[in-house]
Short mmCIF file of C-alpha atoms in Angstrom, two decimals:
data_model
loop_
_atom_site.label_atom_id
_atom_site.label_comp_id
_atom_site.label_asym_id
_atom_site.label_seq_id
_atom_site.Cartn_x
_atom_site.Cartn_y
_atom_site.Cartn_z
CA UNK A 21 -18.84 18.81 21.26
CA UNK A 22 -22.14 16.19 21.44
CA UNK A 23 -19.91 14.36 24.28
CA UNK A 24 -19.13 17.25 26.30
CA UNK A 25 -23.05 18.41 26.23
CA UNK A 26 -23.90 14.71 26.80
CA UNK A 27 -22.23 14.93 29.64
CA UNK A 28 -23.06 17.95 31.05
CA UNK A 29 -27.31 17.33 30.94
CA UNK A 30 -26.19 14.01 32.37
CA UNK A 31 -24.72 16.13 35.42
CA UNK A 32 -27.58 18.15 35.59
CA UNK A 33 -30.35 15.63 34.90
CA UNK A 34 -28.60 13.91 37.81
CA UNK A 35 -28.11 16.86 40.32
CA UNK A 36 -32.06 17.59 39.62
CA UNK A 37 -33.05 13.93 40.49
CA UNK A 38 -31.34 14.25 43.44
CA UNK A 39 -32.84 17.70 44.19
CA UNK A 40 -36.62 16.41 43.38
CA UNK A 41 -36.40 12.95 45.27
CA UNK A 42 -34.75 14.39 48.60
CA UNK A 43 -35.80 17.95 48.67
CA UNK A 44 -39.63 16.04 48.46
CA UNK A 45 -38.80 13.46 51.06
CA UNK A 46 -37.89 16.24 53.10
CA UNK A 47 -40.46 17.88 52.71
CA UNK A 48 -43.40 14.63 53.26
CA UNK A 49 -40.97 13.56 56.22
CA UNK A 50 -40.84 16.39 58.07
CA UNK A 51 -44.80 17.37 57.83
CA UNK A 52 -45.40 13.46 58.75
CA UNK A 53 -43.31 13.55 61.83
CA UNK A 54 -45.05 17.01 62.65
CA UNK A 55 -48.66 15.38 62.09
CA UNK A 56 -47.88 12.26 64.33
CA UNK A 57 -45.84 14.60 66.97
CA UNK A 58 -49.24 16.95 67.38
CA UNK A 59 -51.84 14.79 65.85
CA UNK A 60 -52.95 16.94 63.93
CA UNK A 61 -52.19 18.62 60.64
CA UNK A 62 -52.87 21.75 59.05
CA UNK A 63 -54.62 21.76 55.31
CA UNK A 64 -51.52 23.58 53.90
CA UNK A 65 -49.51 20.83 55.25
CA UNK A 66 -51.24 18.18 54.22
CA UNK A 67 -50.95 20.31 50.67
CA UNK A 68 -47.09 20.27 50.56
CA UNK A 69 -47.07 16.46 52.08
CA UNK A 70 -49.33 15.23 49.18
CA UNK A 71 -47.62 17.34 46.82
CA UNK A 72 -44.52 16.03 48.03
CA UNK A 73 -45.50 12.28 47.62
CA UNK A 74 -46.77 13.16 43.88
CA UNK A 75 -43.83 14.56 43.03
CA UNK A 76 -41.36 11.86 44.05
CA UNK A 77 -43.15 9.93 42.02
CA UNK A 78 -43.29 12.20 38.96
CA UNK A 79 -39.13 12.04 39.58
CA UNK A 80 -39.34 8.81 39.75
CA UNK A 81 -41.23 7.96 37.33
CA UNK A 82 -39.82 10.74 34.64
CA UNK A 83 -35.72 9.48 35.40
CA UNK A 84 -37.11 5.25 35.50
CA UNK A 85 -38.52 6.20 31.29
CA UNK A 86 -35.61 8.06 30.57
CA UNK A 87 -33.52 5.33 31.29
CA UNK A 88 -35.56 2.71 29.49
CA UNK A 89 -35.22 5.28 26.47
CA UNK A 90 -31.77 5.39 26.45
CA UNK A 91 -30.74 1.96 27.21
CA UNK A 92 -33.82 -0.48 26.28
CA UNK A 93 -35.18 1.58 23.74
CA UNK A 94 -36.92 -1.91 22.00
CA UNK A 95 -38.34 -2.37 25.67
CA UNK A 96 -40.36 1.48 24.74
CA UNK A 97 -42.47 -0.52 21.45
CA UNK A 98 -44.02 -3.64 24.35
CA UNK A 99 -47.24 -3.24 24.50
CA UNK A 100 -47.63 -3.93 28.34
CA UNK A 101 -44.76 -1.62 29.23
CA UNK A 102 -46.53 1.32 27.02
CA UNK A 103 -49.46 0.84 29.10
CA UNK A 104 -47.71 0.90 32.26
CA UNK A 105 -45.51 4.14 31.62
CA UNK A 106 -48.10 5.68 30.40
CA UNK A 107 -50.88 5.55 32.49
CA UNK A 108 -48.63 5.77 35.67
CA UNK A 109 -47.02 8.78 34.54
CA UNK A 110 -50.09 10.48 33.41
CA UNK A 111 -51.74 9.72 36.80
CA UNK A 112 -48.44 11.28 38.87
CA UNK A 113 -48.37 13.72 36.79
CA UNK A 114 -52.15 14.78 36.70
CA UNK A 115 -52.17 14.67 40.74
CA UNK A 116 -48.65 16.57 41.02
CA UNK A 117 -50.05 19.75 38.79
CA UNK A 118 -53.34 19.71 40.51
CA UNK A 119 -52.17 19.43 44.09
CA UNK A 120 -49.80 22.33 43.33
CA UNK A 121 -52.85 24.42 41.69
CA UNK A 122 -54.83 23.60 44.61
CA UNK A 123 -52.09 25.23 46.95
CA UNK A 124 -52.31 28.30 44.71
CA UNK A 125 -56.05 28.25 45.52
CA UNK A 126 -55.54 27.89 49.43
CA UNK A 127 -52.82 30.82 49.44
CA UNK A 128 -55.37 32.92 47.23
CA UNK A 129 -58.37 32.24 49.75
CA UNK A 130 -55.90 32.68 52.31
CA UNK A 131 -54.67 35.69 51.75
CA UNK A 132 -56.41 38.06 49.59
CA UNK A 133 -58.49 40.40 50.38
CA UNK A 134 -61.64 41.01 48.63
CA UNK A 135 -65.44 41.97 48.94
CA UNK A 136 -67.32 40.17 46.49
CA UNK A 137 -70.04 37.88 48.29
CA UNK A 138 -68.61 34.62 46.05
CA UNK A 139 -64.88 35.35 47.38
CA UNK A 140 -66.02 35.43 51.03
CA UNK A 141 -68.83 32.39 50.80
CA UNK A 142 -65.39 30.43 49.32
CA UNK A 143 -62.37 32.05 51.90
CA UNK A 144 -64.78 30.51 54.69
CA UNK A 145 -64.62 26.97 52.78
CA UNK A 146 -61.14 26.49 51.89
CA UNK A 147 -61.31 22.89 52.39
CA UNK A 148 -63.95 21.94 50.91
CA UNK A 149 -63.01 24.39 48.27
CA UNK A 150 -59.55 22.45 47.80
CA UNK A 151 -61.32 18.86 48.10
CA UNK A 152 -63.52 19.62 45.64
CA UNK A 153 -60.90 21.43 43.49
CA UNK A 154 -59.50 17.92 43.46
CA UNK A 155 -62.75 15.82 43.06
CA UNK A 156 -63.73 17.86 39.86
CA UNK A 157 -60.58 17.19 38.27
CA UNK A 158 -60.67 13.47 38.44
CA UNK A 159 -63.31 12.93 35.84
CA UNK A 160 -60.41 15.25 33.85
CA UNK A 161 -57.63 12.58 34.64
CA UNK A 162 -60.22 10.03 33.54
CA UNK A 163 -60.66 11.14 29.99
CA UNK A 164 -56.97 11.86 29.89
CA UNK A 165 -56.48 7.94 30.63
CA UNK A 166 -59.11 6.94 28.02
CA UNK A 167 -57.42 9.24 25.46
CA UNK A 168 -54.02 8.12 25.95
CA UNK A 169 -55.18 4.53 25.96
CA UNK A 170 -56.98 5.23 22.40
CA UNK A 171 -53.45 6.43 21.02
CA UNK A 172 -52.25 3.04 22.81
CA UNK A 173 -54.74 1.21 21.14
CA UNK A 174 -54.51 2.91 17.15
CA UNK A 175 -50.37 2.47 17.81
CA UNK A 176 -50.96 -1.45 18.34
CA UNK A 177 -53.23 -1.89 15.41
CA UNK A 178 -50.70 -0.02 13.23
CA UNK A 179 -48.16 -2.36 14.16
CA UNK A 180 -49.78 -5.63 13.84
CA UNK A 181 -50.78 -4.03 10.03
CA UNK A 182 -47.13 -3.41 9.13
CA UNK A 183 -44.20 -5.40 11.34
CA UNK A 184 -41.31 -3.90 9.81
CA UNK A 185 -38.78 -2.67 12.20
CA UNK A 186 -38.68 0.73 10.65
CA UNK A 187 -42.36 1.10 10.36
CA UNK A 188 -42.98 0.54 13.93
CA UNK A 189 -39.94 3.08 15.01
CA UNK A 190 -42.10 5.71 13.10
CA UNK A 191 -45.09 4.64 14.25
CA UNK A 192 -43.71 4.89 18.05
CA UNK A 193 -42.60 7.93 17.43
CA UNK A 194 -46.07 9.62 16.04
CA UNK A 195 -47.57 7.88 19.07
CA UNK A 196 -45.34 9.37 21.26
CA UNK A 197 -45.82 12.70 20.61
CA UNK A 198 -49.25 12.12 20.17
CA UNK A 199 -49.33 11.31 23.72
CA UNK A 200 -47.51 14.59 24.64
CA UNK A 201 -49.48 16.91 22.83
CA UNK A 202 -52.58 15.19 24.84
CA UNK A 203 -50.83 15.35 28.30
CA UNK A 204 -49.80 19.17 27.10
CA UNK A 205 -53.30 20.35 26.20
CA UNK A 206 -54.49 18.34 29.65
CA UNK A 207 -52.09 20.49 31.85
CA UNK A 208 -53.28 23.55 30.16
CA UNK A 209 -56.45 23.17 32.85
CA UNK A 210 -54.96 23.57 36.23
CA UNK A 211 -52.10 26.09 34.52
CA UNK A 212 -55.21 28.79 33.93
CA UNK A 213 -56.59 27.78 37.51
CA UNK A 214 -52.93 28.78 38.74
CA UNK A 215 -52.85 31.47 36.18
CA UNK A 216 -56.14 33.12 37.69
CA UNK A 217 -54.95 32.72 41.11
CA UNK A 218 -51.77 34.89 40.19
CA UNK A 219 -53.49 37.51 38.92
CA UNK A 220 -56.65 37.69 41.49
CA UNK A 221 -53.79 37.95 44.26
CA UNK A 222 -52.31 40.89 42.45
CA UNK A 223 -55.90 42.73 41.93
CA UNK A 224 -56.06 42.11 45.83
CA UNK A 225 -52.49 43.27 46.51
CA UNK A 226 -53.67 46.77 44.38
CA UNK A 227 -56.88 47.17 46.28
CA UNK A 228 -54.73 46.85 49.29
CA UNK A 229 -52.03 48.88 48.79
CA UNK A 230 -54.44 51.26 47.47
CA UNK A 231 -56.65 51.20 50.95
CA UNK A 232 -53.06 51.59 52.47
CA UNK A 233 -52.46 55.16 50.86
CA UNK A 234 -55.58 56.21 51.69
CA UNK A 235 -55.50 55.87 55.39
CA UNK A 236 -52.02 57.22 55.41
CA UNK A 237 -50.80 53.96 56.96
CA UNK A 238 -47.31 52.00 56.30
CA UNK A 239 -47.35 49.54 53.14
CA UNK A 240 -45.16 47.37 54.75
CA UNK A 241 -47.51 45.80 57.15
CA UNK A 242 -48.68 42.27 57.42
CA UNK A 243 -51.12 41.65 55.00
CA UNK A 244 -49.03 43.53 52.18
CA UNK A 245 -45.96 40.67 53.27
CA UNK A 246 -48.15 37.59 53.10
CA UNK A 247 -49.48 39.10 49.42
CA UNK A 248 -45.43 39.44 48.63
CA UNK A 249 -44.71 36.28 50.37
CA UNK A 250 -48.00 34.31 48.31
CA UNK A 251 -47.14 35.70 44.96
CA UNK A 252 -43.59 34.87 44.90
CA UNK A 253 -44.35 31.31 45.58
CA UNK A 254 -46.96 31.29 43.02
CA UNK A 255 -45.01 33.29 40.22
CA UNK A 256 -42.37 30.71 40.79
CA UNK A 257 -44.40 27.95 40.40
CA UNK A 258 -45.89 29.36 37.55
CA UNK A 259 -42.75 29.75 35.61
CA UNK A 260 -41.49 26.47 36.21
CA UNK A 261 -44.67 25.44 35.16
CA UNK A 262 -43.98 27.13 31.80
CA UNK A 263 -40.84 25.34 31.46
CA UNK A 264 -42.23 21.98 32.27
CA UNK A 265 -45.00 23.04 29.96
CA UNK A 266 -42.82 24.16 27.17
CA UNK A 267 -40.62 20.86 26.93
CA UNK A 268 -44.05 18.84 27.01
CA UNK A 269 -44.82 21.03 24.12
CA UNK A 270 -41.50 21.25 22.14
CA UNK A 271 -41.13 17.09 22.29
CA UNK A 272 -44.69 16.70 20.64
CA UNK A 273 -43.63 19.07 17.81
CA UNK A 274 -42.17 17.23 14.81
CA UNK A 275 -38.22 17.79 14.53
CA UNK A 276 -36.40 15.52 12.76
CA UNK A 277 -32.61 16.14 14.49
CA UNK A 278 -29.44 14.03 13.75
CA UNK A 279 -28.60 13.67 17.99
CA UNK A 280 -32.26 12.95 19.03
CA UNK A 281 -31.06 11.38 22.16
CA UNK A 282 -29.20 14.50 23.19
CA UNK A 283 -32.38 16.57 22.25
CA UNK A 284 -34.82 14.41 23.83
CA UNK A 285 -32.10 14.61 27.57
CA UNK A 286 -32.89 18.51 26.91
CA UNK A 287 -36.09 18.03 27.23
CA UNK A 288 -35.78 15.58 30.29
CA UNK A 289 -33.50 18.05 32.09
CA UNK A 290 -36.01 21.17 31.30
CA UNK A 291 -39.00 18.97 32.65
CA UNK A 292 -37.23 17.76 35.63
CA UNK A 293 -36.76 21.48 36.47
CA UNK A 294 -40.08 21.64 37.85
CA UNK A 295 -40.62 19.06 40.15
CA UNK A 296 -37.09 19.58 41.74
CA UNK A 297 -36.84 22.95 41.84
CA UNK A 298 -40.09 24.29 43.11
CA UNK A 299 -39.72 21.81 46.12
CA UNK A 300 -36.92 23.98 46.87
CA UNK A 301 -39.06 26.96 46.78
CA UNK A 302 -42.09 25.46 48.96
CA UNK A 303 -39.06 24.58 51.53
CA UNK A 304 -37.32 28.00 51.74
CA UNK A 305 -40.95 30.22 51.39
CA UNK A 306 -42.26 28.02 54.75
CA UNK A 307 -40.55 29.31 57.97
CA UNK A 308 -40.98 25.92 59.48
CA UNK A 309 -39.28 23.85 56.91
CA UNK A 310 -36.45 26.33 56.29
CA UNK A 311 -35.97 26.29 59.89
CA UNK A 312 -35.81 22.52 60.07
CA UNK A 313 -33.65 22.20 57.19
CA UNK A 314 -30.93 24.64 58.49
CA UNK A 315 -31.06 23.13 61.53
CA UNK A 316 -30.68 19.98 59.95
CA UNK A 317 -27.65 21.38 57.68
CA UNK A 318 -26.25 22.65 61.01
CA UNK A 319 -26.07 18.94 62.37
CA UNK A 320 -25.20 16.90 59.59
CA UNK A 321 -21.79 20.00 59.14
CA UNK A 322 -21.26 19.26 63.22
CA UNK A 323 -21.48 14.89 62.53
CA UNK A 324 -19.15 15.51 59.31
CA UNK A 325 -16.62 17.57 61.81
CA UNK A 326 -16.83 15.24 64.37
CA UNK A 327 -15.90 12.61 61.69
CA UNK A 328 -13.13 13.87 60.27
CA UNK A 329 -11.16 15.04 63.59
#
């Protein structure tokens, strides 16, 4: 039964690599070519292409220390290579959540609809809103880094104390989901940003819907589909969030399991979920990207045709 789940997370862990590495590349590609085309670029689009960048390396980085884990698990206790996973992936990963919390922001300054003075001073800065979004949460990643490398440091120190094989296994594994927990309560930040965003654009949608009514006018106009359009992108995001969230969460807990391996691929194949599949969102919510990627399905069908006849 182990063998037949083994290999069906393999199947999926590899079907969502494959999702999150070229559903991204699509996605920076196609925005590049569009910024060197017109020579310029909107700040959405230069959103998604960021985002898009982060992300293939969160994939990347996420499926290159799974398979360390699983087949040069020693290689997980070196010193240099704890230092290099982990600071890497807590960078990717710290520039991944935030760029997608920012593009919550923009489509909440975008679209909503509201009178407060503070709302309206910020709707008419959505840049700097964004940059600064992303400036303020760098001193964030910073003590993220120095945290982490304390755990780093405490693990060494507890290993040079006792050098016995099984003593250091433990030890790893305490620092590891040390290190989780950290990066968990870390991404809690931008998830209530993101959180707040969902909820503002739903007061707005009320108010709206509400102003609609009273002026005897059709709900269905434009304003009411971008709130539609904005929330399902965000609500989206937000659950996968919670899923990416959750596995961060459920690997720090202590759980002593006989297959940890095949526990600890559940827990790869519910974080990868993120990454991959809300790039698929981002692509079919833009009209310009799902455009160019059916058009680009369209011609890749025709080449295969023209192939095989």
């Amino acid at each position: 039964m182990s063998d037949i789940l083994w290999c069906l997370l393999l199947t999926i862990l590899g079907v969502e690599f494959i999702i999150g590495i070229f559903g991204n590349l699509f996605m920076a590609v196609v925005n590049i070519m569009d910024w060197v085309k017109r020579r310029k670029i909107s700040l959405m689009d230069l959103i998604l292409t960021a985002l898009a960048i982060s992300r293939i390396g969160f994939v990347g980085s996420l499926f290159t220390a799974f398979l360390i884990f699983i087949m040069y698990p020693a290689l997980m206790m070196n010193e240099e290579m704890m230092n290099i996973l982990n600071i890497s992936w807590t960078m990717i990963n710290h520039f991944s959540i935030w760029l997608a919390t920012c593009l919550s922001i923009f489509y909440f300054l975008k679209i909503a609809n509201l009178s407060n003075s503070l709302f309206l001073y910020l709707k008419w800065r959505v840049k700097n809103v964004v940059s600064g979004t992303l400036l303020l949460s760098l001193p964030i990643l910073c003590i993220n880094i120095i945290v982490i490398n304390m755990n780093i440091a405490v693990w060494i120190d507890e290993c040079k104390t006792n050098m016995s094989f099984n003593s250091v296994s433990n030890d790893y594994v305490q620092f590891f989901k040390i290190s989780l927990l950290t990066n968990t309560i870390f991404t809690l930040i931008p998830f209530t940003v993101s959180l707040i965003t969902f909820l503002l654009l739903i007061f707005s949608l009320w108010k709206h819907l509400r102003n609609m009514q009273h002026s005897a006018q059709d709900s269905q106009d434009v304003s009411t589909t971008a709130h539609i359009k904005a929330l399902h992108t965000v609500v989206t995001f937000l659950l996968l969030y919670t899923i990416f969230f959750l596995s961060l969460a459920l690997q720090s807990w202590k759980n002593e399991v006989l297959y940890k391996n095949l526990i600890h691929l559940c827990y790869e194949a519910a974080g990868l979920i993120f990454p991959s599949g809300h790039s698929c969102v981002l692509i079919l919510g833009n009209t310009r990207l799902r455009q160019t990627f059916l058009s680009t399905m369209c011609w890749l069908r025709c080449r295969l045709k023209m192939l095989n006849s």
